[in-house]
Coordinates of C-alpha atoms and ligand atoms in Angstrom, one line a residue:
M189 CA 119.9 53.5 220.7
C190 CA 122.3 53.1 218.0
K191 CA 124.5 50.3 219.1
H192 CA 127.5 50.2 216.6
S193 CA 128.9 51.7 213.5
S194 CA 129.3 49.3 210.7
I195 CA 130.1 51.1 208.1
G196 CA 133.7 50.7 207.7
F197 CA 134.9 52.5 205.0
Q198 CA 131.8 54.5 204.2
F199 CA 133.1 57.3 205.6
T200 CA 136.3 58.9 204.6
S201 CA 137.1 59.6 207.9
P202 CA 137.4 56.6 209.7
V203 CA 136.8 57.7 213.5
T204 CA 134.4 60.4 214.5
E205 CA 132.8 60.8 218.0
L206 CA 130.0 59.8 219.3
K207 CA 127.4 62.5 218.8
V208 CA 124.6 62.9 221.7
M209 CA 121.6 64.2 219.7
T210 CA 118.2 62.3 218.3
V211 CA 118.3 62.8 214.7
A212 CA 114.7 61.9 212.7
V213 CA 115.1 60.6 209.4
L214 CA 111.6 61.3 207.5
G215 CA 110.5 59.0 204.9
G216 CA 111.4 55.2 204.9
G217 CA 112.5 54.8 201.2
V218 CA 115.9 54.0 200.3
S219 CA 117.3 57.5 201.1
G220 CA 115.9 57.5 204.5
L221 CA 116.9 53.9 205.1
A222 CA 120.7 54.7 204.0
A223 CA 120.4 58.1 205.9
A224 CA 119.8 56.2 209.4
H225 CA 122.5 53.5 208.1
Y226 CA 125.2 56.3 207.8
L227 CA 124.4 57.8 211.2
C228 CA 124.0 54.8 212.8
G229 CA 126.6 54.2 215.6
R230 CA 127.6 58.1 215.3
V231 CA 124.6 59.7 217.0
G232 CA 122.8 59.0 220.3
R233 CA 119.4 58.0 218.7
V234 CA 117.8 57.7 215.0
V235 CA 114.3 57.7 214.5
V236 CA 112.8 56.8 210.9
L237 CA 109.4 57.9 210.0
E238 CA 107.4 56.9 207.4
G239 CA 104.0 57.6 206.5
S240 CA 103.0 54.2 204.6
E241 CA 102.7 50.6 205.9
R242 CA 105.7 49.7 204.2
L243 CA 109.2 50.6 203.6
G244 CA 111.4 51.1 200.7
G245 CA 109.5 54.2 198.7
W246 CA 109.3 53.1 194.6
I247 CA 111.4 50.5 195.2
E248 CA 109.0 47.2 195.3
T249 CA 109.6 43.7 193.8
T250 CA 106.8 41.5 193.5
S251 CA 108.2 38.1 193.6
H252 CA 105.7 35.5 192.9
S253 CA 105.5 31.8 194.5
D254 CA 107.1 29.9 191.6
G255 CA 110.0 32.3 192.0
V256 CA 109.3 35.0 188.8
V257 CA 110.0 38.6 190.0
F258 CA 108.2 41.6 188.6
E259 CA 110.1 45.2 189.3
H260 CA 107.2 47.8 189.7
G261 CA 109.7 50.8 190.0
P262 CA 113.7 50.9 189.5
R263 CA 115.7 47.9 188.5
T264 CA 119.2 48.1 187.4
L265 CA 121.8 50.7 189.4
R266 CA 124.7 52.5 187.4
V267 CA 127.9 51.7 188.3
A268 CA 129.7 54.5 186.7
G269 CA 130.8 57.4 189.1
N270 CA 131.3 57.8 192.8
A271 CA 127.8 57.6 193.2
G272 CA 127.4 54.4 191.4
G273 CA 130.6 53.1 193.4
N274 CA 129.1 54.1 196.9
T275 CA 125.8 51.8 196.3
L276 CA 128.1 49.1 195.4
A277 CA 130.4 49.4 198.8
L278 CA 127.4 50.1 200.4
A279 CA 125.6 46.6 199.0
E280 CA 128.7 44.6 199.8
S281 CA 128.9 46.2 203.3
L282 CA 125.3 44.7 204.0
G283 CA 126.6 41.4 202.7
L284 CA 125.0 41.1 199.8
T285 CA 127.8 40.6 197.3
D286 CA 126.6 37.0 196.5
R287 CA 123.2 38.1 195.4
V288 CA 124.2 40.8 193.1
V289 CA 123.6 40.1 189.3
S290 CA 126.0 42.1 186.8
V291 CA 125.2 43.0 183.2
P292 CA 128.8 44.3 181.9
Y293 CA 128.8 46.5 178.9
S294 CA 129.2 44.2 176.6
H295 CA 125.8 42.4 177.1
P296 CA 123.4 43.2 174.7
S297 CA 120.8 45.2 177.0
A298 CA 124.1 47.3 177.9
R299 CA 124.9 47.7 174.1
N300 CA 121.8 47.9 172.3
R301 CA 119.3 50.8 172.7
M302 CA 116.3 51.4 171.0
I303 CA 113.9 53.8 170.1
L304 CA 110.4 53.4 168.4
V305 CA 110.2 55.9 165.6
G306 CA 107.0 55.7 162.6
G307 CA 106.1 52.3 164.6
K308 CA 109.2 50.3 163.9
L309 CA 112.4 49.7 166.1
H310 CA 115.4 51.4 165.5
K311 CA 118.8 50.7 167.4
L312 CA 120.9 53.9 168.4
P313 CA 124.5 54.0 166.9
N314 CA 126.8 52.4 169.4
S315 CA 129.9 51.9 167.9
L316 CA 132.4 54.0 165.7
K317 CA 131.5 52.0 162.9
T318 CA 127.9 53.0 163.1
A319 CA 128.3 56.3 164.3
F320 CA 130.0 56.6 160.8
T321 CA 127.2 55.3 159.0
K322 CA 124.1 57.0 158.0
T323 CA 121.4 54.7 160.6
S324 CA 117.7 55.4 160.3
P325 CA 116.2 57.2 161.8
F326 CA 119.1 60.1 161.6
S327 CA 119.2 61.9 158.2
R328 CA 122.9 61.7 158.4
P329 CA 126.0 59.8 160.6
L330 CA 125.8 61.0 164.0
A331 CA 129.4 61.6 163.7
L332 CA 128.6 64.5 161.8
S333 CA 126.6 65.9 164.6
A334 CA 130.1 66.5 166.4
L335 CA 131.1 69.0 163.5
T336 CA 128.1 71.1 164.5
D337 CA 129.3 71.5 168.0
L338 CA 132.5 72.4 166.7
K339 CA 131.2 75.0 164.4
A340 CA 128.0 76.1 166.6
K341 CA 128.5 79.5 168.4
P342 CA 127.7 79.5 172.3
V343 CA 124.9 80.8 173.7
L344 CA 125.6 82.2 177.2
N345 CA 123.1 81.7 179.9
T346 CA 122.6 80.2 183.3
D347 CA 120.4 77.6 182.7
E348 CA 118.2 76.4 179.4
S349 CA 115.9 73.1 178.4
L350 CA 118.3 70.2 177.7
F351 CA 116.5 70.1 174.2
S352 CA 117.3 73.6 173.1
F353 CA 120.7 72.8 174.6
V354 CA 121.1 69.5 172.4
R355 CA 119.4 71.1 169.6
R356 CA 121.9 74.1 169.8
R357 CA 125.0 72.3 170.0
F358 CA 124.4 68.8 168.0
G359 CA 121.4 69.3 165.7
L360 CA 117.6 68.9 166.1
E361 CA 117.8 64.8 165.4
V362 CA 120.2 64.5 168.2
A363 CA 117.7 66.5 170.6
K364 CA 114.8 64.5 169.0
Y365 CA 115.6 61.2 169.0
A366 CA 118.2 60.6 171.5
I367 CA 117.8 63.2 174.2
D368 CA 114.4 63.7 174.3
P369 CA 113.6 59.6 174.7
L370 CA 116.4 59.7 177.5
A371 CA 114.6 62.2 179.8
R372 CA 111.2 59.8 179.2
G373 CA 113.7 56.8 180.1
V374 CA 115.0 58.6 183.2
F375 CA 112.4 61.1 184.0
A376 CA 109.5 59.8 182.5
G377 CA 109.7 63.9 181.5
N378 CA 109.7 66.4 178.6
A379 CA 113.3 67.3 177.7
R380 CA 111.9 70.5 176.6
D381 CA 111.4 71.7 180.1
L382 CA 113.8 69.8 181.9
S383 CA 117.4 71.9 182.8
V384 CA 120.5 71.3 181.5
T385 CA 122.1 72.5 184.3
S386 CA 120.8 69.9 186.4
L387 CA 120.9 66.9 184.0
A388 CA 124.4 67.5 182.3
K389 CA 125.9 70.1 184.0
R390 CA 129.5 69.6 182.8
L391 CA 128.5 69.8 178.8
H392 CA 126.5 73.2 179.9
V393 CA 129.8 74.2 182.1
V394 CA 132.4 73.2 179.6
E395 CA 130.3 75.0 176.7
Q396 CA 130.0 78.3 178.1
K397 CA 133.7 78.1 178.9
H398 CA 135.2 76.8 175.9
G399 CA 132.6 77.3 173.1
S400 CA 132.3 74.1 172.1
V401 CA 131.4 70.6 174.0
L402 CA 133.8 68.2 172.6
K403 CA 136.6 71.2 172.6
G404 CA 135.5 72.0 176.2
L405 CA 135.7 68.2 177.1
I406 CA 139.3 67.4 175.9
K407 CA 140.3 70.8 177.6
D408 CA 138.6 70.6 180.9
R409 CA 139.7 66.9 181.5
K410 CA 140.9 67.9 184.8
N411 CA 137.9 69.1 186.3
A412 CA 136.4 65.9 185.4
E413 CA 134.8 64.1 188.5
K414 CA 137.8 62.9 190.6
P415 CA 137.3 59.1 191.7
N416 CA 137.1 58.8 195.5
L417 CA 140.1 56.6 196.2
D418 CA 138.2 55.2 199.5
L419 CA 136.0 53.0 197.1
A420 CA 138.9 51.1 196.1
K421 CA 138.7 49.4 199.2
S422 CA 135.7 47.5 198.1
E423 CA 136.7 44.6 196.4
L424 CA 133.1 44.7 194.8
V425 CA 133.6 48.0 193.4
Q426 CA 137.0 47.0 192.0
R427 CA 135.4 43.5 190.6
A428 CA 132.8 45.8 188.9
R429 CA 135.2 48.2 187.6
K430 CA 137.6 45.2 186.4
E431 CA 134.8 43.3 184.4
R432 CA 133.4 46.1 183.2
W433 CA 129.8 46.5 184.6
S434 CA 127.3 48.7 183.0
V435 CA 124.1 48.1 185.6
W436 CA 123.4 45.6 188.3
S437 CA 120.7 44.3 190.6
L438 CA 120.2 42.3 192.9
E439 CA 118.5 38.4 192.9
G440 CA 115.4 38.4 193.9
G441 CA 114.7 41.5 192.8
L442 CA 115.7 45.4 194.3
E443 CA 113.5 45.5 196.7
N444 CA 116.2 43.1 198.2
L445 CA 118.2 46.4 199.1
V446 CA 115.6 47.8 200.9
R447 CA 115.1 44.9 203.3
T448 CA 118.3 44.7 204.0
L449 CA 119.1 48.2 204.9
E450 CA 115.8 48.0 207.1
K451 CA 117.3 44.5 208.9
R452 CA 120.5 45.8 209.2
N453 CA 119.4 49.2 210.7
R454 CA 116.9 47.5 213.1
E455 CA 119.9 45.1 214.5
D456 CA 121.9 48.6 215.1
G457 CA 119.1 50.1 217.1
V458 CA 117.6 52.7 214.6
E459 CA 114.1 53.1 215.5
I460 CA 112.0 52.6 212.5
R461 CA 108.3 53.5 212.5
T462 CA 105.8 52.8 209.6
N463 CA 102.2 54.2 209.5
T464 CA 103.6 56.9 210.8
K465 CA 103.0 60.1 208.8
V466 CA 104.7 63.4 209.0
K467 CA 102.1 66.3 209.6
G468 CA 104.5 69.2 210.6
V469 CA 107.3 70.4 212.1
I470 CA 107.8 73.3 214.5
Q471 CA 110.8 75.3 216.0
S472 CA 111.5 74.7 219.6
G473 CA 114.3 77.0 220.7
G474 CA 117.6 75.6 218.6
R475 CA 115.7 72.2 218.1
L476 CA 112.6 71.2 216.1
V477 CA 109.5 69.2 217.1
V478 CA 108.2 66.4 214.7
Q479 CA 104.2 66.2 214.5
T480 CA 102.9 63.3 213.2
D481 CA 99.0 61.9 214.5
S482 CA 100.5 59.8 217.4
E483 CA 103.3 62.2 219.0
E484 CA 105.5 65.0 219.1
L485 CA 108.8 64.1 218.5
E486 CA 111.4 66.7 219.8
V487 CA 114.8 66.4 218.0
D488 CA 118.2 68.4 217.5
H489 CA 118.5 67.4 213.4
I490 CA 116.2 66.3 210.6
I491 CA 117.2 64.5 207.6
S492 CA 114.3 65.1 204.9
C493 CA 114.4 61.8 202.7
L494 CA 110.8 63.0 201.6
P495 CA 109.9 64.0 198.0
A496 CA 110.1 67.8 197.9
N497 CA 105.8 68.1 197.6
C498 CA 105.5 66.4 200.7
L499 CA 108.7 67.9 202.8
S500 CA 107.0 71.5 201.4
S501 CA 103.5 70.8 203.1
V502 CA 105.1 69.3 205.8
I503 CA 107.1 72.6 206.5
S504 CA 104.1 75.2 205.7
Q505 CA 103.9 76.3 208.8
T506 CA 107.8 76.4 210.0
N507 CA 108.9 78.6 206.6
L508 CA 106.6 79.8 203.8
D509 CA 109.6 80.7 201.4
V510 CA 111.6 77.2 202.0
S511 CA 108.1 75.8 201.4
R512 CA 107.5 77.5 198.4
L513 CA 110.6 76.8 196.8
L514 CA 110.2 73.2 197.4
A515 CA 106.7 73.4 195.5
S516 CA 108.4 74.5 192.5
I517 CA 109.6 71.4 192.1
P518 CA 106.8 69.1 190.0
F519 CA 106.1 65.3 189.8
V520 CA 104.6 63.5 187.5
T521 CA 102.8 60.3 187.3
V522 CA 103.8 56.7 185.5
G523 CA 101.4 54.0 184.8
V524 CA 103.3 50.6 184.7
V525 CA 102.5 47.5 183.6
N526 CA 104.1 44.1 183.8
L527 CA 103.1 41.3 181.6
E528 CA 104.1 37.9 181.5
Y529 CA 104.4 35.5 178.9
A530 CA 105.6 31.8 178.0
G531 CA 108.3 31.2 175.8
H532 CA 111.1 33.8 174.6
L533 CA 109.0 36.4 172.6
V534 CA 111.1 39.3 171.9
N535 CA 113.4 39.0 169.0
E536 CA 115.4 41.7 169.2
P537 CA 117.8 41.3 172.5
A538 CA 118.1 44.8 174.4
F539 CA 117.1 46.6 177.4
G540 CA 114.3 47.8 175.9
Y541 CA 113.1 50.6 174.0
L542 CA 112.0 54.4 174.4
V543 CA 109.3 56.1 172.2
P544 CA 110.3 59.8 171.4
S545 CA 107.5 62.7 172.5
S546 CA 107.2 63.1 168.8
E547 CA 105.6 60.2 168.1
P548 CA 101.4 59.6 168.2
N549 CA 102.2 57.0 171.4
R550 CA 100.8 56.6 175.0
V551 CA 104.0 54.6 176.1
L552 CA 107.1 56.4 176.9
G553 CA 108.9 53.1 176.7
V554 CA 108.9 49.1 177.4
I555 CA 111.5 47.8 179.2
F556 CA 112.6 43.9 178.0
D557 CA 113.2 42.7 181.9
T558 CA 114.2 39.2 180.9
C559 CA 116.6 40.1 178.0
T560 CA 118.7 41.6 180.8
F561 CA 117.8 39.0 183.2
P562 CA 116.6 36.0 182.4
Q563 CA 113.8 33.9 184.5
G564 CA 113.5 30.7 182.7
N565 CA 111.2 30.2 180.0
R566 CA 109.5 33.4 179.9
T567 CA 109.3 36.9 178.7
I568 CA 108.3 39.4 181.2
L569 CA 108.1 43.0 180.0
T570 CA 107.5 46.5 181.7
I571 CA 105.4 49.1 179.9
M572 CA 105.8 52.4 181.4
M573 CA 103.4 55.7 180.0
G574 CA 102.1 58.7 180.9
G575 CA 104.9 61.1 183.0
Y576 CA 104.5 64.4 182.4
W577 CA 102.0 63.6 179.6
F578 CA 99.8 61.4 181.9
K579 CA 96.7 63.7 182.3
S580 CA 96.3 64.8 178.9
W581 CA 96.6 61.2 178.1
F582 CA 94.6 59.6 180.5
G583 CA 92.8 62.4 182.4
D584 CA 92.6 62.6 186.1
S585 CA 92.0 58.7 187.2
P586 CA 91.9 56.2 184.2
S587 CA 91.1 52.6 185.6
E588 CA 93.8 50.0 185.5
Q589 CA 91.5 48.8 182.7
T590 CA 93.0 51.5 180.5
I591 CA 96.5 51.5 181.7
L592 CA 96.3 47.4 180.9
D593 CA 94.6 47.6 177.4
T594 CA 97.7 50.4 176.6
A595 CA 100.0 48.0 177.4
V596 CA 98.9 44.9 175.6
N597 CA 98.1 47.0 172.8
E598 CA 101.4 48.4 172.5
V599 CA 103.4 45.0 172.7
R600 CA 101.1 43.9 170.1
Q601 CA 101.7 46.3 167.9
T602 CA 105.3 46.7 168.4
L603 CA 106.6 43.7 168.9
G604 CA 104.0 41.1 167.5
I605 CA 103.2 39.6 170.5
N606 CA 99.5 38.5 170.3
Q607 CA 98.7 35.9 172.9
E608 CA 97.2 37.0 176.1
P609 CA 99.5 37.3 179.1
D610 CA 99.7 34.7 181.6
R611 CA 100.0 37.0 184.7
F612 CA 99.8 40.9 184.8
I613 CA 100.3 43.9 187.4
V614 CA 99.0 47.3 186.7
K615 CA 100.4 50.4 189.2
I616 CA 99.7 53.9 188.9
L617 CA 102.5 55.3 190.4
R618 CA 101.2 58.8 191.3
D619 CA 103.8 61.8 191.6
C620 CA 106.6 59.6 191.4
I621 CA 109.4 61.4 189.8
P622 CA 110.3 64.7 190.6
Q623 CA 111.4 66.9 187.2
Y624 CA 114.3 69.4 187.4
V625 CA 112.8 72.0 185.0
V626 CA 114.7 74.9 184.5
G627 CA 115.8 76.7 187.5
H628 CA 116.0 73.6 189.5
S629 CA 119.5 74.0 190.7
E630 CA 119.1 78.0 191.9
N631 CA 115.8 76.6 193.6
V632 CA 117.8 74.0 195.7
T633 CA 120.3 76.5 196.4
N634 CA 118.5 79.0 197.6
A635 CA 116.0 76.3 199.4
R636 CA 119.6 75.2 201.1
R637 CA 120.8 78.7 201.6
L638 CA 117.6 80.0 203.6
L639 CA 117.6 77.0 205.5
K640 CA 121.0 77.6 206.5
D641 CA 120.6 81.5 207.2
L642 CA 117.3 80.6 209.4
R643 CA 119.6 77.9 211.5
L644 CA 116.8 75.7 210.9
P645 CA 118.8 71.9 211.6
L646 CA 117.2 70.3 208.5
S647 CA 118.9 68.6 205.6
L648 CA 117.2 67.7 202.3
A649 CA 118.2 64.4 201.3
G650 CA 116.3 62.2 198.5
N651 CA 116.1 62.0 195.2
S652 CA 114.3 65.3 194.7
Y653 CA 117.2 67.7 194.4
D654 CA 120.7 66.0 193.2
G655 CA 119.9 63.3 191.0
A656 CA 116.9 61.2 190.6
G657 CA 118.1 57.7 190.7
I658 CA 119.2 55.4 193.6
N659 CA 122.4 56.0 193.5
D660 CA 122.0 60.0 193.6
A661 CA 119.3 59.6 196.5
I662 CA 121.8 57.3 198.6
I663 CA 125.1 59.5 198.6
S664 CA 122.4 62.7 199.4
A665 CA 121.6 60.7 202.2
K666 CA 125.6 59.7 203.2
K667 CA 126.2 63.6 202.4
A668 CA 123.8 64.8 205.0
A669 CA 124.7 61.9 207.6
Q670 CA 128.5 63.4 207.0
E671 CA 127.5 67.0 207.6
L672 CA 125.7 66.3 210.2
L673 CA 128.8 64.6 211.9
Ligands
FAD790 C1 108.9 53.7 187.3 C2 110.5 54.2 188.2 C3 111.8 53.6 187.8 C4 112.8 53.9 187.9 N1 114.0 53.4 187.1 C5 115.1 53.6 188.1 C6 116.3 52.8 188.0 O1 116.2 51.9 186.8 N2 117.1 53.1 188.6 C7 117.6 54.1 189.4 O2 118.4 54.0 189.8 N3 116.5 54.6 189.6 C8 115.5 54.8 189.3 N4 114.3 55.1 189.8 C9 114.2 56.1 190.3 C10 114.5 55.9 192.2 O3 113.1 54.6 192.1 C11 114.4 56.7 193.2 O4 115.9 57.1 193.0 C12 114.5 56.2 194.8 O5 113.6 55.2 195.1 C13 114.0 57.6 195.9 O6 114.6 57.0 196.7 P1 113.9 58.2 198.1 O7 114.1 57.2 199.2 O8 114.7 59.3 197.8 O9 112.2 58.7 197.7 P2 110.9 57.7 197.6 O10 111.3 56.1 197.0 O11 110.1 58.6 197.1 O12 110.8 57.4 199.3 C14 110.2 58.6 200.2 C15 108.9 58.1 201.2 O13 108.6 58.8 202.1 C16 107.4 58.7 202.2 N5 106.5 59.5 202.5 C17 106.2 60.6 202.1 N6 105.4 61.5 202.7 C18 105.8 61.1 203.9 C19 105.1 61.9 205.3 N7 104.8 63.1 205.6 N8 105.5 61.4 206.3 C20 106.6 60.1 206.4 N9 107.0 59.5 205.4 C21 106.3 60.2 203.9 C22 106.6 57.8 201.3 O14 105.7 56.9 201.5 C23 108.1 57.1 200.6 O15 108.1 55.7 201.4 C24 112.8 54.8 189.2 C25 111.8 55.6 189.7 C26 110.7 55.4 188.9 C27 109.5 55.9 189.6
LIG791 C1 114.4 51.5 177.7 C2 113.4 51.6 178.4 C3 113.6 52.2 179.5 C4 112.2 52.8 180.1 C5 111.2 52.4 179.0 C6 112.9 53.2 181.4 C7 111.5 53.8 182.0 C8 111.9 55.0 183.4 N1 113.1 55.1 183.9 C9 112.9 56.1 185.1 C10 113.6 56.5 185.9 C11 115.1 55.8 186.1 N2 115.3 55.0 184.8 C12 117.4 55.1 185.2 C13 118.2 54.2 184.5 C14 117.9 53.9 183.3 N3 116.7 53.1 182.6 C15 116.5 52.6 181.3 C16 115.7 52.2 180.5 C17 114.6 52.7 180.5 N4 113.8 53.5 181.6 C18 118.3 52.5 181.0 C19 118.9 51.9 180.2 C20 118.9 52.9 183.0 C21 120.3 53.1 183.1 C22 121.0 54.1 182.5 C23 122.5 54.0 181.9 O1 123.0 55.0 182.4 O2 122.9 53.3 181.8 C24 117.6 55.9 186.0 C25 118.6 56.0 186.7 C26 119.5 57.1 186.2 C27 120.6 57.5 187.0 O3 121.4 58.6 186.7 O4 121.2 56.4 187.8 C28 116.4 56.5 186.6 C29 116.1 57.6 187.8 C30 111.0 56.2 184.8 C31 110.8 57.4 186.2 C32 110.8 55.8 183.7 C33 109.4 56.0 183.6 C34 109.0 55.9 182.3

C-alpha cells in the first residue's frame, strides 16, 4: 500500500482524492520510478515491474573505491524549460539539493561547443562577435545564414528531416556542421532521418505559419512555452534561473537520482520488483492482466515506461495495430568507453566535441568529463561510437577490444594523448536510444488515439515518445500520472 503523498508542488492541483485502484508501472528506469513517485499517495497500490536485476535503465554510474566516478549513460540534465525546472524541483523534493552540482552558461564547458572536421577541432561560434566573423569550417560568417532564412521560400509540409529543413532555411553548412553533429550528440542519430516536427517543432510551426523561422519566432512570441508558475515555488529552480545554470548533475553521479527515487518509493510503500520481465498484457473486462514468469497481476491501469520496442512485443497479443505503430520507432546501439588518465591532458576546455557524419570517423563524439566536473588531478574522457551507423561500422557483435581500440586511437589522434589509460570501462548499450524519424509524432498520436478508442487503460510514458532526455522522460511520467488522477 502507498503510504503518503510527498510531492508537494509537483502537482498543479494541491489536493487529489485517493483512488482505490492498482496501477502497474512497467519498467524501472528513471521514468518508471518517477511515475510511481507521482502516483504514490494518490492511488491504492503501485507496483513497478523491472525486467533486469537493477533499477535505473540507461542511467548508470560506476563509483570506484577511490572515489573516481564514470558515467556510462547520461551525465547532465538541462535546466531550461518547464521540463528542466520540473526535474530540479523533483530533486529538491527528494532532498538532493546539497548534492546538485551546477554548470552555469558562463562555464567553458557550456560556452565551448566543438566539432571535429578534417581531423582538427573547431569551436562553433558562440557570441555575436564570432557569429559575424568567418570561423572555420564555415565558409562565411554564421550570421549570414539568417539572411538565407529571411530570403528562402517556405515549403509547406507536415514533416521532413531535420537536415533538409535546416539546409532549406539556413544553408548546407549549418545543416552539416551544426545540426548533423547535434543529432549525433542527442540521438546518436542521422539528421537526414530524424523528424523536424518531433525535434524542433516550434521552428517548423513558425516557418509554416510565417514563411521564415526568424520572422516567425519574433511574430509568434506569444505562443512560446509558457513558464509553469508552480515551479517558481521551488527554491532550487529559482536559484538555477538566477545563477543562469545551463546543466547540472549530482555529486557521485546521476545514478544517485535513481537510487534516491527508489528509496523514497520504497519508503512510500511502492512495490518494486526487479528480475520481473513483463511478457504480455491481456484484457479482462475493464481491467488488464500483466503477465510475468512468476505471476499474473490484475490491475486497473498500466503506465508503460518501457522503451517502445519492448512494449511493442509485450502488447503484440493485446492489439496488433498499436504494437505495429510502436515497432515503427527504431532504436540504435552505442559503444561507450570511459578512459581515465593521470594528470590534466585536455588543452581546450569544453564539454567535448562531436564528429559530423561527413567525417570518415567511427566515433560520434568525445566528452571531456573532467572539464565539466573536475575529479582531482585526473582526466576522464567518454568516447561514444556507432549509433545509427553501429552495424555498418562494427558489424553485429564487435568485441569490447575493438570498441576500446577505436576509443584509444581517437584520443591519440585528435587530442594527442599517447599514454595508456590508467583505467577504462567498455559498454555496448544495445538499442539504447529511440530515433524520432520523420512521421514519429503522427505515429505516436495514432498509437495514443487507438489506445483511447479501444478503452485500453494503458498510458505511454518514457523517452520513446515526447523527448529523448531525462527531463522529457520524467515529465512524460508525471503527465501520465496526472491524467490518470
Ligand atoms: C549514451 C547515452 C547518453 C545520454 N545522455 C543524456 C544526457 O546527457 N542527458 C539526458 O537528459 N539524457 C541523456 N540520455 C537519455 C536518458 O538516458 C534517457 O532519457 C533516460 O534514461 C530514459 O529513461 P526511461 O526510464 O524512459 O527508459 P530506460 O532507461 O530505457 O528504462 C526502461 C526500463 O525498462 C526495462 N524493461 C525493458 N523491457 C522490459 C520488460 N519487458 N519488462 C520489464 N522491464 C523492462 C529496462 O530494463 C529498463 O530498466 C542518454 C542516453 C544514452 C543511451
Ligand atoms: C559534446 C559531446 C557529446 C557527445 C559525444 C554526446 C553523446 C550522446 N548524447 C546522447 C544523448 C543525449 N545527450 C543530451 C544532452 C547533451 N549532450 C551533449 C554533448 C554530447 N553528447 C550536451 C552538451 C548536452 C546538453 C545539451 C544542452 O542542451 O546543453 C541529451 C538530453 C537532451 C535534452 O533535450 O535534454 C540526450 C538525450 C547520446 C545518445 C549520445 C551518444 C552518442
